[in-house]
Amino acid sequence: MDSSSIHHHEFIGISNNTPRCTPTATLTITTSSGAAGAVAAATSSPSPSSSTTTLSRYENQKRRDWNTFGQYLRNHRPPLSLERCSGAHVLEFLRYLDQFGKTKVHTQLCPFFGHPNPPAPCPCPLRQAWGSLDALIGRLRAAFEEHGGKPEANPFGARAVRLYLREVRDSQAKARGISYEKKKRKRPPQQPQPQPQPTPPNATA
């Protein structure tokens, strides 16, 4: 991966002591320039046929995200099939990832609540950044439909998932003292159209 376009990496190791599931993969959350990205990367080696195919970074991340979520479902207790996966299971997956987050989210009792650049450390919890989760869900939503899933049955597009991401965005914006609002592009000033010059009347002899 080209490190020149990467701002920072968040490495997520999955513990085998979790009560809900025991996946053996290692997840990697990556934020890239231009947009916050999330990578759920399985540690299994790619097949020779896939390694010979040149894919874009987005497609590679989406494929790894999909494989990792499938492994999460298989290691779920009880195991879950994709057909039975709902928005509630997606929320469970996102909350599970939170324990491996690297983003400090201040509580309201913290003196640095709403401070974008805290001057000292604090015991507030680490969470997954909203941008990473949002990008991860976007790729999983696309992968679901690419693998034959119907858009109306897409668990990654469930209303509960959208509301959860909105809640995470708003709460982290307040706690970290930053804004996630998209900046509107300024339109270039329109040049005034030149007025057509009136045609002078024909001179008479």
mmCIF file of C-alpha atoms in Angstrom:
data_model
loop_
_atom_site.group_PDB
_atom_site.id
_atom_site.type_symbol
_atom_site.label_atom_id
_atom_site.label_comp_id
_atom_site.label_asym_id
_atom_site.label_seq_id
_atom_site.Cartn_x
_atom_site.Cartn_y
_atom_site.Cartn_z
ATOM 1 C CA MET A 1 0.000 0.000 0.000
ATOM 2 C CA ASP A 2 1.338 3.396 -0.907
ATOM 3 C CA SER A 3 2.224 5.065 2.369
ATOM 4 C CA SER A 4 2.422 8.502 0.760
ATOM 5 C CA SER A 5 -1.356 8.717 0.605
ATOM 6 C CA ILE A 6 -2.004 7.364 4.083
ATOM 7 C CA HIS A 7 -2.462 9.722 6.994
ATOM 8 C CA HIS A 8 -2.559 7.141 9.746
ATOM 9 C CA HIS A 9 -3.323 3.479 10.461
ATOM 10 C CA GLU A 10 -5.365 1.938 13.184
ATOM 11 C CA PHE A 11 -4.571 -1.709 13.748
ATOM 12 C CA ILE A 12 -7.268 -3.782 15.298
ATOM 13 C CA GLY A 13 -6.414 -7.132 16.851
ATOM 14 C CA ILE A 14 -9.298 -9.419 17.624
ATOM 15 C CA SER A 15 -9.060 -11.142 20.964
ATOM 16 C CA ASN A 16 -9.938 -14.808 21.257
ATOM 17 C CA ASN A 17 -11.512 -14.142 24.672
ATOM 18 C CA THR A 18 -14.548 -12.258 23.436
ATOM 19 C CA PRO A 19 -17.832 -13.752 24.620
ATOM 20 C CA ARG A 20 -19.706 -13.416 21.363
ATOM 21 C CA CYS A 21 -17.266 -14.706 18.805
ATOM 22 C CA THR A 22 -13.681 -15.847 18.375
ATOM 23 C CA PRO A 23 -12.537 -14.808 14.899
ATOM 24 C CA THR A 24 -8.908 -15.460 13.997
ATOM 25 C CA ALA A 25 -8.551 -12.528 11.608
ATOM 26 C CA THR A 26 -6.784 -9.257 12.195
ATOM 27 C CA LEU A 27 -8.708 -6.155 11.234
ATOM 28 C CA THR A 28 -6.998 -3.021 10.005
ATOM 29 C CA ILE A 29 -8.752 0.328 9.967
ATOM 30 C CA THR A 30 -7.129 2.768 7.571
ATOM 31 C CA THR A 31 -7.839 6.422 6.938
ATOM 32 C CA SER A 32 -6.691 7.610 3.529
ATOM 33 C CA SER A 33 -6.404 11.076 2.027
ATOM 34 C CA GLY A 34 -9.496 12.602 0.506
ATOM 35 C CA ALA A 35 -11.942 10.511 2.479
ATOM 36 C CA ALA A 36 -11.911 8.522 5.670
ATOM 37 C CA GLY A 37 -11.524 4.865 4.770
ATOM 38 C CA ALA A 38 -11.814 1.691 6.772
ATOM 39 C CA VAL A 39 -10.099 -1.573 5.953
ATOM 40 C CA ALA A 40 -11.094 -4.864 7.531
ATOM 41 C CA ALA A 41 -8.174 -7.009 6.344
ATOM 42 C CA ALA A 42 -8.097 -10.768 6.862
ATOM 43 C CA THR A 43 -4.673 -12.228 7.443
ATOM 44 C CA SER A 44 -5.260 -15.187 5.140
ATOM 45 C CA SER A 45 -3.052 -15.201 2.066
ATOM 46 C CA PRO A 46 -4.753 -14.387 -1.252
ATOM 47 C CA SER A 47 -5.091 -17.133 -3.829
ATOM 48 C CA PRO A 48 -2.619 -17.157 -6.745
ATOM 49 C CA SER A 49 -5.371 -16.258 -9.191
ATOM 50 C CA SER A 50 -6.443 -13.195 -7.189
ATOM 51 C CA SER A 51 -2.860 -12.080 -6.580
ATOM 52 C CA THR A 52 -2.243 -11.910 -10.305
ATOM 53 C CA THR A 53 -5.207 -9.615 -10.814
ATOM 54 C CA THR A 54 -4.579 -5.935 -10.439
ATOM 55 C CA LEU A 55 -7.393 -4.377 -8.431
ATOM 56 C CA SER A 56 -7.879 -0.846 -7.249
ATOM 57 C CA ARG A 57 -7.242 -0.068 -3.609
ATOM 58 C CA TYR A 58 -10.963 0.394 -3.024
ATOM 59 C CA GLU A 59 -11.804 -2.993 -4.563
ATOM 60 C CA ASN A 60 -9.091 -4.699 -2.518
ATOM 61 C CA GLN A 61 -10.365 -3.150 0.688
ATOM 62 C CA LYS A 62 -13.944 -4.059 -0.146
ATOM 63 C CA ARG A 63 -13.001 -7.674 -0.830
ATOM 64 C CA ARG A 64 -11.111 -7.946 2.467
ATOM 65 C CA ASP A 65 -13.941 -6.254 4.371
ATOM 66 C CA TRP A 66 -16.403 -8.755 2.943
ATOM 67 C CA ASN A 67 -14.247 -11.778 3.763
ATOM 68 C CA THR A 68 -13.671 -10.541 7.306
ATOM 69 C CA PHE A 69 -17.334 -9.900 7.979
ATOM 70 C CA GLY A 70 -18.124 -13.385 6.673
ATOM 71 C CA GLN A 71 -15.612 -14.839 9.103
ATOM 72 C CA TYR A 72 -17.154 -12.787 11.897
ATOM 73 C CA LEU A 73 -20.531 -14.364 11.123
ATOM 74 C CA ARG A 74 -19.045 -17.872 11.048
ATOM 75 C CA ASN A 75 -17.371 -17.370 14.424
ATOM 76 C CA HIS A 76 -20.472 -15.806 15.951
ATOM 77 C CA ARG A 77 -22.099 -17.737 18.775
ATOM 78 C CA PRO A 78 -24.372 -19.118 17.532
ATOM 79 C CA PRO A 79 -23.044 -18.995 13.939
ATOM 80 C CA LEU A 80 -24.999 -16.756 11.593
ATOM 81 C CA SER A 81 -25.702 -17.122 7.899
ATOM 82 C CA LEU A 82 -25.681 -14.059 5.691
ATOM 83 C CA GLU A 83 -29.351 -14.635 4.875
ATOM 84 C CA ARG A 84 -30.248 -14.276 8.564
ATOM 85 C CA CYS A 85 -28.016 -11.269 9.144
ATOM 86 C CA SER A 86 -29.936 -8.129 10.062
ATOM 87 C CA GLY A 87 -29.174 -4.535 10.873
ATOM 88 C CA ALA A 88 -28.972 -5.522 14.546
ATOM 89 C CA HIS A 89 -26.103 -7.897 13.771
ATOM 90 C CA VAL A 90 -24.323 -5.146 11.832
ATOM 91 C CA LEU A 91 -24.619 -2.869 14.874
ATOM 92 C CA GLU A 92 -23.213 -5.654 17.044
ATOM 93 C CA PHE A 93 -20.253 -5.906 14.663
ATOM 94 C CA LEU A 94 -19.608 -2.144 14.785
ATOM 95 C CA ARG A 95 -19.771 -2.063 18.587
ATOM 96 C CA TYR A 96 -17.445 -5.046 18.702
ATOM 97 C CA LEU A 97 -14.870 -3.099 16.643
ATOM 98 C CA ASP A 98 -15.025 -0.219 19.115
ATOM 99 C CA GLN A 99 -12.850 -2.057 21.626
ATOM 100 C CA PHE A 100 -9.965 -1.899 19.139
ATOM 101 C CA GLY A 101 -10.375 1.782 18.302
ATOM 102 C CA LYS A 102 -7.591 4.370 18.395
ATOM 103 C CA THR A 103 -9.675 7.570 18.526
ATOM 104 C CA LYS A 104 -9.992 9.276 21.929
ATOM 105 C CA VAL A 105 -13.600 10.211 22.655
ATOM 106 C CA HIS A 106 -13.954 12.404 25.732
ATOM 107 C CA THR A 107 -16.818 11.920 28.154
ATOM 108 C CA GLN A 108 -18.862 14.865 29.376
ATOM 109 C CA LEU A 109 -17.153 14.678 32.765
ATOM 110 C CA CYS A 110 -13.724 15.030 31.191
ATOM 111 C CA PRO A 111 -12.193 18.544 31.378
ATOM 112 C CA PHE A 112 -11.128 18.137 27.753
ATOM 113 C CA PHE A 113 -14.648 17.461 26.480
ATOM 114 C CA GLY A 114 -15.063 19.434 23.268
ATOM 115 C CA HIS A 115 -11.342 20.273 23.135
ATOM 116 C CA PRO A 116 -9.885 19.464 19.672
ATOM 117 C CA ASN A 117 -6.281 19.430 20.964
ATOM 118 C CA PRO A 118 -6.146 18.245 24.600
ATOM 119 C CA PRO A 119 -2.991 19.495 26.361
ATOM 120 C CA ALA A 120 -2.654 16.366 28.510
ATOM 121 C CA PRO A 121 -3.661 12.692 28.518
ATOM 122 C CA CYS A 122 -6.920 11.542 30.060
ATOM 123 C CA PRO A 123 -8.546 8.180 30.858
ATOM 124 C CA CYS A 124 -11.370 8.565 28.329
ATOM 125 C CA PRO A 125 -12.084 5.507 26.159
ATOM 126 C CA LEU A 126 -10.743 4.868 22.674
ATOM 127 C CA ARG A 127 -13.275 4.284 19.922
ATOM 128 C CA GLN A 128 -13.420 3.689 16.203
ATOM 129 C CA ALA A 129 -13.552 6.990 14.364
ATOM 130 C CA TRP A 130 -16.871 7.792 12.712
ATOM 131 C CA GLY A 131 -15.233 8.238 9.311
ATOM 132 C CA SER A 132 -13.716 4.759 9.443
ATOM 133 C CA LEU A 133 -17.023 3.123 10.354
ATOM 134 C CA ASP A 134 -18.912 5.103 7.725
ATOM 135 C CA ALA A 135 -16.503 4.068 4.967
ATOM 136 C CA LEU A 136 -16.518 0.460 6.140
ATOM 137 C CA ILE A 137 -20.311 0.264 6.011
ATOM 138 C CA GLY A 138 -20.306 1.855 2.559
ATOM 139 C CA ARG A 139 -18.042 -0.836 1.160
ATOM 140 C CA LEU A 140 -19.876 -3.684 2.878
ATOM 141 C CA ARG A 141 -23.176 -2.345 1.567
ATOM 142 C CA ALA A 142 -21.823 -2.387 -1.987
ATOM 143 C CA ALA A 143 -20.267 -5.832 -1.547
ATOM 144 C CA PHE A 144 -23.559 -7.292 -0.303
ATOM 145 C CA GLU A 145 -25.346 -6.358 -3.520
ATOM 146 C CA GLU A 146 -22.389 -7.425 -5.670
ATOM 147 C CA HIS A 147 -22.692 -10.898 -4.150
ATOM 148 C CA GLY A 148 -26.331 -11.212 -5.157
ATOM 149 C CA GLY A 149 -28.071 -9.581 -2.230
ATOM 150 C CA LYS A 150 -31.212 -7.584 -2.860
ATOM 151 C CA PRO A 151 -30.995 -3.854 -2.119
ATOM 152 C CA GLU A 152 -34.202 -3.911 -0.071
ATOM 153 C CA ALA A 153 -32.752 -6.689 2.128
ATOM 154 C CA ASN A 154 -29.331 -5.109 2.584
ATOM 155 C CA PRO A 155 -28.565 -5.171 6.343
ATOM 156 C CA PHE A 156 -25.809 -2.564 5.908
ATOM 157 C CA GLY A 157 -28.359 -0.092 4.603
ATOM 158 C CA ALA A 158 -30.833 -0.653 7.432
ATOM 159 C CA ARG A 159 -32.319 2.417 9.069
ATOM 160 C CA ALA A 160 -30.917 1.377 12.443
ATOM 161 C CA VAL A 161 -27.394 1.364 10.984
ATOM 162 C CA ARG A 162 -27.835 4.820 9.458
ATOM 163 C CA LEU A 163 -29.138 6.199 12.750
ATOM 164 C CA TYR A 164 -26.254 4.634 14.653
ATOM 165 C CA LEU A 165 -23.663 6.171 12.333
ATOM 166 C CA ARG A 166 -25.361 9.558 12.651
ATOM 167 C CA GLU A 167 -25.333 9.261 16.440
ATOM 168 C CA VAL A 168 -21.630 8.324 16.435
ATOM 169 C CA ARG A 169 -20.833 11.258 14.154
ATOM 170 C CA ASP A 170 -22.681 13.789 16.300
ATOM 171 C CA SER A 171 -21.394 12.490 19.628
ATOM 172 C CA GLN A 172 -17.788 12.339 18.460
ATOM 173 C CA ALA A 173 -18.008 15.807 16.941
ATOM 174 C CA LYS A 174 -19.122 17.228 20.300
ATOM 175 C CA ALA A 175 -16.693 15.192 22.379
ATOM 176 C CA ARG A 176 -13.680 15.953 20.188
ATOM 177 C CA GLY A 177 -14.603 19.546 19.379
ATOM 178 C CA ILE A 178 -14.499 19.005 15.627
ATOM 179 C CA SER A 179 -16.990 19.298 12.799
ATOM 180 C CA TYR A 180 -17.854 16.571 10.333
ATOM 181 C CA GLU A 181 -19.964 18.833 8.166
ATOM 182 C CA LYS A 182 -19.029 18.643 4.533
ATOM 183 C CA LYS A 183 -17.633 21.856 3.199
ATOM 184 C CA LYS A 184 -19.580 23.281 0.341
ATOM 185 C CA ARG A 185 -17.570 23.910 -2.746
ATOM 186 C CA LYS A 186 -17.375 27.528 -3.684
ATOM 187 C CA ARG A 187 -18.585 28.177 -7.156
ATOM 188 C CA PRO A 188 -16.223 30.236 -9.258
ATOM 189 C CA PRO A 189 -17.559 33.741 -9.842
ATOM 190 C CA GLN A 190 -19.438 33.965 -13.078
ATOM 191 C CA GLN A 191 -17.912 36.222 -15.645
ATOM 192 C CA PRO A 192 -20.325 38.885 -16.910
ATOM 193 C CA GLN A 193 -21.526 38.118 -20.366
ATOM 194 C CA PRO A 194 -20.430 40.748 -22.909
ATOM 195 C CA GLN A 195 -23.323 42.786 -24.176
ATOM 196 C CA PRO A 196 -23.728 42.701 -27.942
ATOM 197 C CA GLN A 197 -22.892 46.005 -29.539
ATOM 198 C CA PRO A 198 -25.799 47.604 -31.407
ATOM 199 C CA THR A 199 -25.395 47.532 -35.143
ATOM 200 C CA PRO A 200 -24.918 51.072 -36.461
ATOM 201 C CA PRO A 201 -27.483 52.136 -39.086
ATOM 202 C CA ASN A 202 -26.315 52.116 -42.671
ATOM 203 C CA ALA A 203 -24.928 55.486 -43.704
ATOM 204 C CA THR A 204 -26.929 57.114 -46.488
ATOM 205 C CA ALA A 205 -25.200 58.772 -49.384
#
